[in-house]
PDB file of C-alpha atoms in Angstrom:
ATOM      1  CA  MET A   1      16.426  -7.146  -8.512  1.00  0.00           C
ATOM      2  CA  SER A   2      19.232  -4.713  -9.294  1.00  0.00           C
ATOM      3  CA  ASN A   3      21.072  -3.873 -12.468  1.00  0.00           C
ATOM      4  CA  ILE A   4      24.300  -3.112 -10.606  1.00  0.00           C
ATOM      5  CA  GLN A   5      26.999  -5.449 -11.864  1.00  0.00           C
ATOM      6  CA  PRO A   6      30.300  -6.121 -10.115  1.00  0.00           C
ATOM      7  CA  TYR A   7      33.289  -4.675 -11.926  1.00  0.00           C
ATOM      8  CA  THR A   8      35.387  -7.227 -13.781  1.00  0.00           C
ATOM      9  CA  PRO A   9      38.322  -5.929 -15.816  1.00  0.00           C
ATOM     10  CA  ALA A  10      38.633  -6.917 -19.453  1.00  0.00           C
ATOM     11  CA  ALA A  11      41.443  -9.294 -20.364  1.00  0.00           C
ATOM     12  CA  GLY A  12      44.663  -7.434 -21.052  1.00  0.00           C
ATOM     13  CA  SER A  13      43.299  -4.117 -19.771  1.00  0.00           C
ATOM     14  CA  GLY A  14      45.978  -3.797 -17.134  1.00  0.00           C
ATOM     15  CA  ALA A  15      43.314  -3.381 -14.420  1.00  0.00           C
ATOM     16  CA  SER A  16      44.396  -6.431 -12.483  1.00  0.00           C
ATOM     17  CA  SER A  17      44.680  -4.279  -9.348  1.00  0.00           C
ATOM     18  CA  LEU A  18      40.848  -4.313  -9.124  1.00  0.00           C
ATOM     19  CA  SER A  19      40.537  -8.054  -8.868  1.00  0.00           C
ATOM     20  CA  PRO A  20      37.973  -9.264  -6.326  1.00  0.00           C
ATOM     21  CA  TRP A  21      40.845 -10.131  -3.951  1.00  0.00           C
ATOM     22  CA  SER A  22      42.450  -6.687  -3.980  1.00  0.00           C
ATOM     23  CA  SER A  23      41.482  -4.062  -1.426  1.00  0.00           C
ATOM     24  CA  GLN A  24      39.865  -1.963  -4.156  1.00  0.00           C
ATOM     25  CA  GLY A  25      37.956  -4.966  -5.436  1.00  0.00           C
ATOM     26  CA  ARG A  26      36.692  -5.738  -1.938  1.00  0.00           C
ATOM     27  CA  ALA A  27      35.687  -2.094  -1.446  1.00  0.00           C
ATOM     28  CA  LEU A  28      33.748  -2.141  -4.717  1.00  0.00           C
ATOM     29  CA  SER A  29      32.126  -5.405  -3.700  1.00  0.00           C
ATOM     30  CA  ARG A  30      30.990  -3.860  -0.393  1.00  0.00           C
ATOM     31  CA  ILE A  31      29.565  -0.823  -2.219  1.00  0.00           C
ATOM     32  CA  VAL A  32      27.656  -3.056  -4.621  1.00  0.00           C
ATOM     33  CA  SER A  33      26.364  -5.220  -1.763  1.00  0.00           C
ATOM     34  CA  ARG A  34      25.138  -2.168   0.170  1.00  0.00           C
ATOM     35  CA  ALA A  35      23.439  -0.786  -2.939  1.00  0.00           C
ATOM     36  CA  GLU A  36      21.700  -4.096  -3.618  1.00  0.00           C
ATOM     37  CA  LEU A  37      20.524  -4.257  -0.004  1.00  0.00           C
ATOM     38  CA  GLN A  38      19.145  -0.706  -0.199  1.00  0.00           C
ATOM     39  CA  VAL A  39      17.279  -1.553  -3.408  1.00  0.00           C
ATOM     40  CA  ALA A  40      15.824  -4.703  -1.813  1.00  0.00           C
ATOM     41  CA  ASN A  41      14.724  -2.735   1.274  1.00  0.00           C
ATOM     42  CA  LEU A  42      13.033  -0.084  -0.868  1.00  0.00           C
ATOM     43  CA  ALA A  43      11.232  -2.737  -2.909  1.00  0.00           C
ATOM     44  CA  ALA A  44      10.010  -4.431   0.282  1.00  0.00           C
ATOM     45  CA  GLU A  45       8.757  -1.119   1.703  1.00  0.00           C
ATOM     46  CA  ALA A  46       6.961  -0.355  -1.560  1.00  0.00           C
ATOM     47  CA  HIS A  47       5.305  -3.781  -1.468  1.00  0.00           C
ATOM     48  CA  VAL A  48       4.053  -3.218   2.090  1.00  0.00           C
ATOM     49  CA  GLU A  49       2.696   0.255   1.256  1.00  0.00           C
ATOM     50  CA  SER A  50       0.944  -1.124  -1.821  1.00  0.00           C
ATOM     51  CA  ALA A  51      -0.719  -3.828   0.282  1.00  0.00           C
ATOM     52  CA  LYS A  52      -1.888  -1.176   2.763  1.00  0.00           C
ATOM     53  CA  LEU A  53      -3.424   0.882  -0.037  1.00  0.00           C
ATOM     54  CA  ASP A  54      -5.175  -2.209  -1.408  1.00  0.00           C
ATOM     55  CA  ALA A  55      -6.634  -2.927   2.037  1.00  0.00           C
ATOM     56  CA  ILE A  56      -7.873   0.655   2.432  1.00  0.00           C
ATOM     57  CA  ASP A  57      -9.422   0.486  -1.050  1.00  0.00           C
ATOM     58  CA  GLN A  58     -11.258  -2.727  -0.171  1.00  0.00           C
ATOM     59  CA  VAL A  59     -12.617  -1.407   3.138  1.00  0.00           C
ATOM     60  CA  THR A  60     -13.669   1.901   1.567  1.00  0.00           C
ATOM     61  CA  GLN A  61     -15.356   0.162  -1.362  1.00  0.00           C
ATOM     62  CA  ARG A  62     -17.328  -2.074   1.010  1.00  0.00           C
ATOM     63  CA  ALA A  63     -18.391   0.934   3.098  1.00  0.00           C
ATOM     64  CA  LEU A  64     -19.570   2.781  -0.011  1.00  0.00           C
ATOM     65  CA  GLN A  65     -21.550  -0.238  -1.191  1.00  0.00           C
ATOM     66  CA  GLY A  66     -23.137  -0.669   2.224  1.00  0.00           C
ATOM     67  CA  THR A  67     -24.072   2.995   2.396  1.00  0.00           C
ATOM     68  CA  ALA A  68     -25.619   2.891  -1.079  1.00  0.00           C
ATOM     69  CA  MET A  69     -27.659  -0.204  -0.217  1.00  0.00           C
ATOM     70  CA  VAL A  70     -28.933   1.364   3.019  1.00  0.00           C
ATOM     71  CA  ALA A  71     -29.826   4.596   1.181  1.00  0.00           C
ATOM     72  CA  GLN A  72     -31.742   2.636  -1.449  1.00  0.00           C
ATOM     73  CA  LEU A  73     -33.626   0.657   1.200  1.00  0.00           C
ATOM     74  CA  GLU A  74     -34.320   3.848   3.156  1.00  0.00           C
ATOM     75  CA  SER A  75     -35.816   5.444   0.051  1.00  0.00           C
ATOM     76  CA  GLN A  76     -38.000   2.424  -0.701  1.00  0.00           C
ATOM     77  CA  LEU A  77     -39.284   2.184   2.865  1.00  0.00           C
ATOM     78  CA  ALA A  78     -39.939   5.933   3.082  1.00  0.00           C
ATOM     79  CA  GLU A  79     -42.003   5.671  -0.095  1.00  0.00           C
ATOM     80  CA  ALA A  80     -43.969   2.762   1.349  1.00  0.00           C
ATOM     81  CA  VAL A  81     -44.441   4.381   4.782  1.00  0.00           C
ATOM     82  CA  PRO A  82     -44.109   8.174   4.436  1.00  0.00           C
ATOM     83  CA  SER A  83     -44.769   8.792   8.122  1.00  0.00           C
ATOM     84  CA  ALA A  84     -41.572   6.864   8.991  1.00  0.00           C
ATOM     85  CA  ALA A  85     -39.340   8.864   6.608  1.00  0.00           C
ATOM     86  CA  PHE A  86     -37.725  10.960   9.347  1.00  0.00           C
ATOM     87  CA  ARG A  87     -36.931   7.942  11.521  1.00  0.00           C
ATOM     88  CA  LEU A  88     -35.595   6.024   8.528  1.00  0.00           C
ATOM     89  CA  ALA A  89     -33.366   8.974   7.622  1.00  0.00           C
ATOM     90  CA  GLN A  90     -31.984   9.048  11.169  1.00  0.00           C
ATOM     91  CA  ILE A  91     -31.180   5.334  11.045  1.00  0.00           C
ATOM     92  CA  GLY A  92     -29.558   5.745   7.629  1.00  0.00           C
ATOM     93  CA  GLN A  93     -27.497   8.665   8.900  1.00  0.00           C
ATOM     94  CA  ALA A  94     -26.346   6.678  11.937  1.00  0.00           C
ATOM     95  CA  HIS A  95     -25.304   3.830   9.651  1.00  0.00           C
ATOM     96  CA  THR A  96     -23.357   6.160   7.388  1.00  0.00           C
ATOM     97  CA  LEU A  97     -21.562   7.778  10.323  1.00  0.00           C
ATOM     98  CA  ALA A  98     -20.641   4.345  11.683  1.00  0.00           C
ATOM     99  CA  MET A  99     -19.193   3.383   8.291  1.00  0.00           C
ATOM    100  CA  VAL A 100     -17.172   6.607   8.148  1.00  0.00           C
ATOM    101  CA  GLY A 101     -15.795   5.866  11.609  1.00  0.00           C
ATOM    102  CA  GLU A 102     -14.790   2.346  10.630  1.00  0.00           C
ATOM    103  CA  VAL A 103     -13.020   3.439   7.449  1.00  0.00           C
ATOM    104  CA  HIS A 104     -11.227   6.220   9.319  1.00  0.00           C
ATOM    105  CA  SER A 105     -10.075   4.012  12.198  1.00  0.00           C
ATOM    106  CA  PHE A 106      -8.968   1.271   9.795  1.00  0.00           C
ATOM    107  CA  GLY A 107      -6.804   3.717   7.869  1.00  0.00           C
ATOM    108  CA  ARG A 108      -5.256   5.093  11.061  1.00  0.00           C
ATOM    109  CA  GLY A 109      -4.513   1.576  12.292  1.00  0.00           C
ATOM    110  CA  LEU A 110      -2.387   0.741   9.262  1.00  0.00           C
ATOM    111  CA  ARG A 111       0.367   3.253   9.988  1.00  0.00           C
TER     112      ARG A 111
END
């Protein structure tokens, strides 16, 4: 997950004091371990946030589709029965407001 590599001295470099068993080697190992843990935590948080966004997208898309279908049906029924147009518009508006409320409360619930 990380590109951080533990330090290993080259043969004959005279850097034997940084072997994994020296205090400096152990300190470097702890630094690398902490960095790897931070990277893993960030990746996990990003994965969770991405899943939340996908869920919001799905709920919003379904609400938009439902609203479009109701609007289309409202238009067809109002054309067939013009005297009911006002009542149909009220029902369509109530449906749309309910969908808005659901999308809004779903998004708030994911925090």
